[in-house]
Amino acid sequence: MNQVPFIAVEGAIGAGKTTLASMLAAELNMPLLKEIVEENPFMERFYQNLDEWSFQLEMFFLCNRYKQLGDTESKLIRQGQPVVSDYHIYKNLIFSERTLKGREREKYRQIYHVLTDDLAKPDIIVYIKASLETLLARIAKRGRSFEQDMDHAYLEQLIEDYESAMSSLAITEPETTIITVDGDSMDFVADPEHFADIVAQVKSRIASGHPR
Ligand SMILES: Nc1ncnc2c1ncn2[C@@H]1O[C@H](COP(=O)(O)OP(=O)(O)OP(=O)(O)O)[C@@H](O)[C@H]1O
Ligand SMILES: Nc1nc(=O)c2ncn([C@H]3C[C@H](O)[C@@H](CO)O3)c2[nH]1
């Protein structure tokens, strides 16, 4: 691995990505790339009517992430600086394949590939895998109003979509190391030993060397 790793934290809604990414960035003394969700003007309407608002919402997320990652690439990654991000660009496809249909899905796929195929890919993905019960508890704890009536079937489906996505990334991006964290049993917030265990895994992958 490059001595200056690009680390992305991923997992379904409420898994703890931002929390863990912030903790890792502080612990490893790396800059944090954090997505600002509240700026998305379609969020509330999307959760009220998925079919009507999916395309606008997915395009907004895609354009924002493209800009943010493009900037990060030129300011940090290409300058030899490490970074910890609270998302992987691939999540756009995980969500859009679930929320879009027909011509919109096809058009979105094409735009996704045009925009993202040449972006830097993370060296390490820390994938927080958590059950529906855990995700619902964390979504309730965070208390964003637009997420409180989320369809459980949608969330359950996303858990499966994340599982498939991580399996396909392991094949299509073999140079990326995926560290899976059991988000139900590993409480990196409450238990310092659990966090230390995750840090040790990340450090060992960095030390093991793996060209980007
Ligand atoms: N290991 C944990 N134990 C207990 N609470 C946690 C844990 N991780 C995160 N939380 C809490 O769960 C809520 C969701 O966490 P966070 O915002 O980090 O999730 P996320 O995966 O970034 O969410 P999103 O998918 O919406 O971006 C927050 O209130 C956070 O404080
Ligand atoms: N449809 C859709 N596409 C995405 O790319 C995407 N990324 C995040 N989210 C939702 C999950 C949380 O509610 C909230 C914060 O992560 O935004 C998304 N929803």
Coordinates of C-alpha atoms and ligand atoms in Angstrom, one line a residue:
M1 CA 0.0 0.0 0.0
N2 CA 0.9 3.6 -0.6
Q3 CA 2.4 5.1 2.6
V4 CA -0.3 7.8 2.3
P5 CA -3.5 5.8 2.2
F6 CA -7.0 6.8 1.1
I7 CA -9.4 5.2 3.5
A8 CA -13.2 5.2 3.1
V9 CA -15.7 4.1 5.7
E10 CA -18.9 2.6 4.4
G11 CA -22.1 0.9 5.5
A12 CA -25.8 1.3 5.3
I13 CA -27.8 4.2 6.7
G14 CA -26.9 5.0 10.3
A15 CA -24.2 2.3 10.5
G16 CA -21.8 4.8 12.1
K17 CA -19.7 5.9 9.1
T18 CA -19.3 9.5 10.1
T19 CA -18.6 8.6 13.7
L20 CA -16.0 6.0 12.9
A21 CA -14.4 8.1 10.1
S22 CA -14.0 11.0 12.4
M23 CA -12.5 8.8 15.1
L24 CA -10.0 7.2 12.7
A25 CA -9.0 10.5 11.2
A26 CA -8.3 11.9 14.7
E27 CA -6.5 8.7 15.8
L28 CA -4.4 8.4 12.6
N29 CA -3.9 12.1 12.3
M30 CA -5.3 12.3 8.8
P31 CA -7.6 14.9 7.2
L32 CA -11.3 13.9 7.2
L33 CA -13.5 14.2 4.2
K34 CA -17.1 14.4 5.5
E35 CA -20.2 14.6 3.5
I36 CA -22.7 17.3 4.4
V37 CA -26.1 15.7 4.1
E38 CA -28.3 18.6 5.3
E39 CA -27.4 20.6 2.2
N40 CA -29.3 18.1 -0.1
P41 CA -32.6 20.0 -0.9
F42 CA -34.4 16.8 -2.0
M43 CA -33.8 14.7 1.1
E44 CA -37.1 15.3 2.9
R45 CA -39.3 15.0 -0.3
F46 CA -37.4 11.9 -1.3
Y47 CA -38.3 10.0 1.9
Q48 CA -42.0 11.2 1.5
N49 CA -42.1 10.0 -2.2
L50 CA -39.2 7.9 -3.4
D51 CA -40.6 7.4 -6.9
E52 CA -41.1 11.1 -7.6
W53 CA -37.8 12.4 -6.2
S54 CA -35.2 9.7 -6.7
F55 CA -33.6 10.9 -9.9
Q56 CA -33.1 14.5 -8.6
L57 CA -31.8 13.2 -5.2
E58 CA -29.3 10.7 -6.8
M59 CA -28.0 13.3 -9.3
F60 CA -27.5 15.8 -6.5
F61 CA -25.6 13.3 -4.4
L62 CA -23.5 12.3 -7.4
C63 CA -22.6 15.8 -8.4
N64 CA -21.7 16.8 -4.9
R65 CA -19.6 13.8 -4.3
Y66 CA -17.9 14.1 -7.7
K67 CA -16.9 17.7 -6.9
Q68 CA -15.8 16.9 -3.3
L69 CA -13.7 13.9 -4.3
G70 CA -12.3 15.7 -7.3
D71 CA -11.1 18.6 -5.1
T72 CA -9.8 16.1 -2.5
E73 CA -7.9 14.3 -5.2
S74 CA -6.1 17.4 -6.4
K75 CA -5.5 18.9 -3.0
L76 CA -4.6 15.8 -1.0
I77 CA -4.3 12.5 -2.8
R78 CA -2.2 13.7 -5.7
Q79 CA -0.1 15.7 -3.3
G80 CA 0.8 12.6 -1.4
Q81 CA -1.5 13.3 1.5
P82 CA -3.6 10.7 3.3
V83 CA -7.3 11.1 3.7
V84 CA -10.2 9.4 5.6
S85 CA -13.6 9.7 3.9
D86 CA -17.0 8.9 5.4
Y87 CA -18.2 7.5 2.1
H88 CA -17.0 5.7 -1.1
I89 CA -18.2 7.1 -4.4
Y90 CA -19.6 3.6 -5.2
K91 CA -22.4 4.2 -2.8
N92 CA -24.1 6.3 -5.5
L93 CA -24.5 3.2 -7.5
I94 CA -25.7 1.1 -4.5
F95 CA -28.5 3.5 -3.8
S96 CA -29.4 4.4 -7.4
E97 CA -29.7 0.8 -8.5
R98 CA -32.3 0.4 -5.7
T99 CA -34.2 3.7 -6.2
L100 CA -34.2 4.3 -9.9
K101 CA -35.9 2.4 -12.7
G102 CA -35.9 2.0 -16.5
R103 CA -34.6 4.9 -18.6
E104 CA -33.6 7.0 -15.6
R105 CA -31.6 4.2 -14.1
E106 CA -29.8 3.6 -17.4
K107 CA -29.0 7.3 -17.9
Y108 CA -27.8 7.6 -14.3
R109 CA -25.5 4.6 -14.8
Q110 CA -23.9 6.2 -17.8
I111 CA -23.4 9.5 -16.0
Y112 CA -22.1 7.7 -13.0
H113 CA -19.4 6.0 -15.0
V114 CA -18.4 9.1 -17.0
L115 CA -18.0 11.1 -13.8
T116 CA -16.4 8.6 -11.6
D117 CA -14.4 6.0 -13.5
D118 CA -11.1 7.9 -13.4
L119 CA -11.4 9.1 -9.8
A120 CA -9.0 7.8 -7.2
K121 CA -10.3 4.7 -5.5
P122 CA -9.7 4.1 -1.8
D123 CA -6.9 1.7 -0.7
I124 CA -8.9 0.6 2.3
I125 CA -12.6 0.4 2.9
V126 CA -13.8 0.0 6.4
Y127 CA -17.2 -1.6 6.0
I128 CA -19.5 -1.4 9.0
K129 CA -22.0 -4.3 8.6
A130 CA -25.0 -3.9 10.9
S131 CA -28.4 -5.4 11.4
L132 CA -31.7 -3.7 10.8
E133 CA -32.2 -3.5 14.5
T134 CA -28.9 -1.7 15.1
L135 CA -29.5 0.7 12.2
L136 CA -33.0 1.6 13.4
A137 CA -31.7 2.3 16.9
R138 CA -28.9 4.6 15.6
I139 CA -31.3 6.4 13.2
A140 CA -33.7 7.0 16.1
K141 CA -30.8 8.1 18.3
R142 CA -29.6 10.7 15.7
G143 CA -33.1 11.9 15.3
R144 CA -33.1 13.5 11.8
S145 CA -36.8 14.2 11.3
F146 CA -36.9 13.0 7.6
E147 CA -35.5 9.6 8.5
Q148 CA -37.8 8.7 11.3
D149 CA -40.6 7.1 9.2
M150 CA -38.2 5.2 6.9
D151 CA -39.6 2.1 5.3
H152 CA -38.0 -0.9 7.1
A153 CA -38.1 -2.9 3.8
Y154 CA -36.0 -0.2 2.1
L155 CA -33.4 -0.3 4.9
E156 CA -33.4 -4.1 4.9
Q157 CA -32.9 -4.1 1.2
L158 CA -30.0 -1.7 1.4
I159 CA -28.3 -4.0 4.0
E160 CA -28.4 -6.7 1.4
D161 CA -27.4 -4.3 -1.4
Y162 CA -24.3 -3.3 0.7
E163 CA -23.4 -7.0 1.1
S164 CA -23.5 -7.6 -2.6
A165 CA -21.7 -4.4 -3.4
M166 CA -18.8 -5.3 -1.1
S167 CA -18.6 -8.7 -2.7
S168 CA -18.5 -7.2 -6.1
L169 CA -15.9 -4.5 -5.1
A170 CA -13.7 -7.3 -3.8
I171 CA -13.7 -8.7 -7.4
T172 CA -13.7 -5.5 -9.5
E173 CA -11.3 -3.5 -7.3
P174 CA -8.9 -6.2 -6.0
E175 CA -6.3 -3.7 -5.0
T176 CA -8.7 -2.3 -2.4
T177 CA -8.6 -3.9 1.0
I178 CA -11.9 -4.3 2.7
I179 CA -12.0 -4.5 6.5
T180 CA -15.4 -5.7 7.7
V181 CA -16.5 -4.4 11.1
D182 CA -19.4 -6.2 12.9
G183 CA -21.4 -3.1 13.8
D184 CA -23.7 -5.1 16.1
S185 CA -21.0 -6.5 18.4
M186 CA -18.1 -4.0 17.9
D187 CA -19.1 -0.8 19.7
F188 CA -16.2 1.4 18.7
V189 CA -17.9 4.4 20.5
A190 CA -18.4 2.9 24.0
D191 CA -15.6 0.4 24.1
P192 CA -12.0 1.7 23.6
E193 CA -10.8 -1.8 23.0
H194 CA -13.1 -2.3 20.1
F195 CA -11.9 0.9 18.5
A196 CA -8.3 -0.1 19.2
D197 CA -8.9 -3.3 17.4
I198 CA -10.2 -1.5 14.3
V199 CA -7.2 0.9 14.4
A200 CA -4.8 -2.0 14.6
Q201 CA -6.4 -3.7 11.6
V202 CA -6.1 -0.4 9.6
K203 CA -2.6 0.2 10.6
S204 CA -1.6 -3.4 9.8
R205 CA -3.0 -3.0 6.3
I206 CA -1.2 0.3 5.8
A207 CA 2.1 -1.3 7.0
S208 CA 1.7 -4.4 4.9
G209 CA 2.3 -2.4 1.7
H210 CA 0.1 -2.6 -1.3
P211 CA 0.6 -0.3 -4.4
R212 CA -2.4 1.7 -5.4
Ligands
LIG1 N1 -20.9 2.2 17.7 C1 -21.9 3.0 18.0 N2 -22.6 2.8 19.1 C2 -23.6 3.6 19.5 N3 -24.0 4.7 18.7 C3 -23.4 4.9 17.6 C4 -22.3 4.1 17.2 N4 -21.9 4.6 16.0 C5 -22.6 5.6 15.7 N5 -23.5 5.8 16.7 C6 -24.6 6.9 16.7 O1 -25.5 6.5 15.7 C7 -26.0 7.6 15.0 C8 -25.6 7.4 13.5 O2 -24.2 7.5 13.3 P1 -23.5 8.2 12.1 O3 -24.1 9.5 11.8 O4 -22.0 8.1 12.3 O5 -23.9 7.2 11.0 P2 -23.7 7.2 9.4 O6 -23.4 5.8 8.9 O7 -22.6 8.2 9.1 O8 -25.1 7.7 8.9 P3 -25.6 8.1 7.4 O9 -25.7 6.8 6.6 O10 -26.9 8.7 7.6 O11 -24.6 9.0 6.8 C9 -25.3 8.8 15.6 O12 -26.2 9.4 16.6 C10 -24.1 8.3 16.3 O13 -23.7 9.0 17.4
LIG2 N1 -31.1 7.7 -2.2 C1 -29.9 8.0 -1.6 N2 -28.8 8.0 -2.4 C2 -27.6 8.2 -1.9 O1 -26.6 8.2 -2.7 C3 -27.5 8.5 -0.6 N3 -26.4 8.8 0.2 C4 -26.9 9.0 1.4 N4 -28.3 8.8 1.4 C5 -29.2 9.1 2.6 C6 -29.1 8.1 3.7 C7 -29.4 8.9 4.9 O2 -30.8 9.1 5.1 C8 -28.8 10.3 4.5 C9 -27.4 10.5 5.0 O3 -26.5 9.5 4.6 O4 -28.8 10.3 3.1 C10 -28.6 8.5 0.2 N5 -29.9 8.3 -0.3

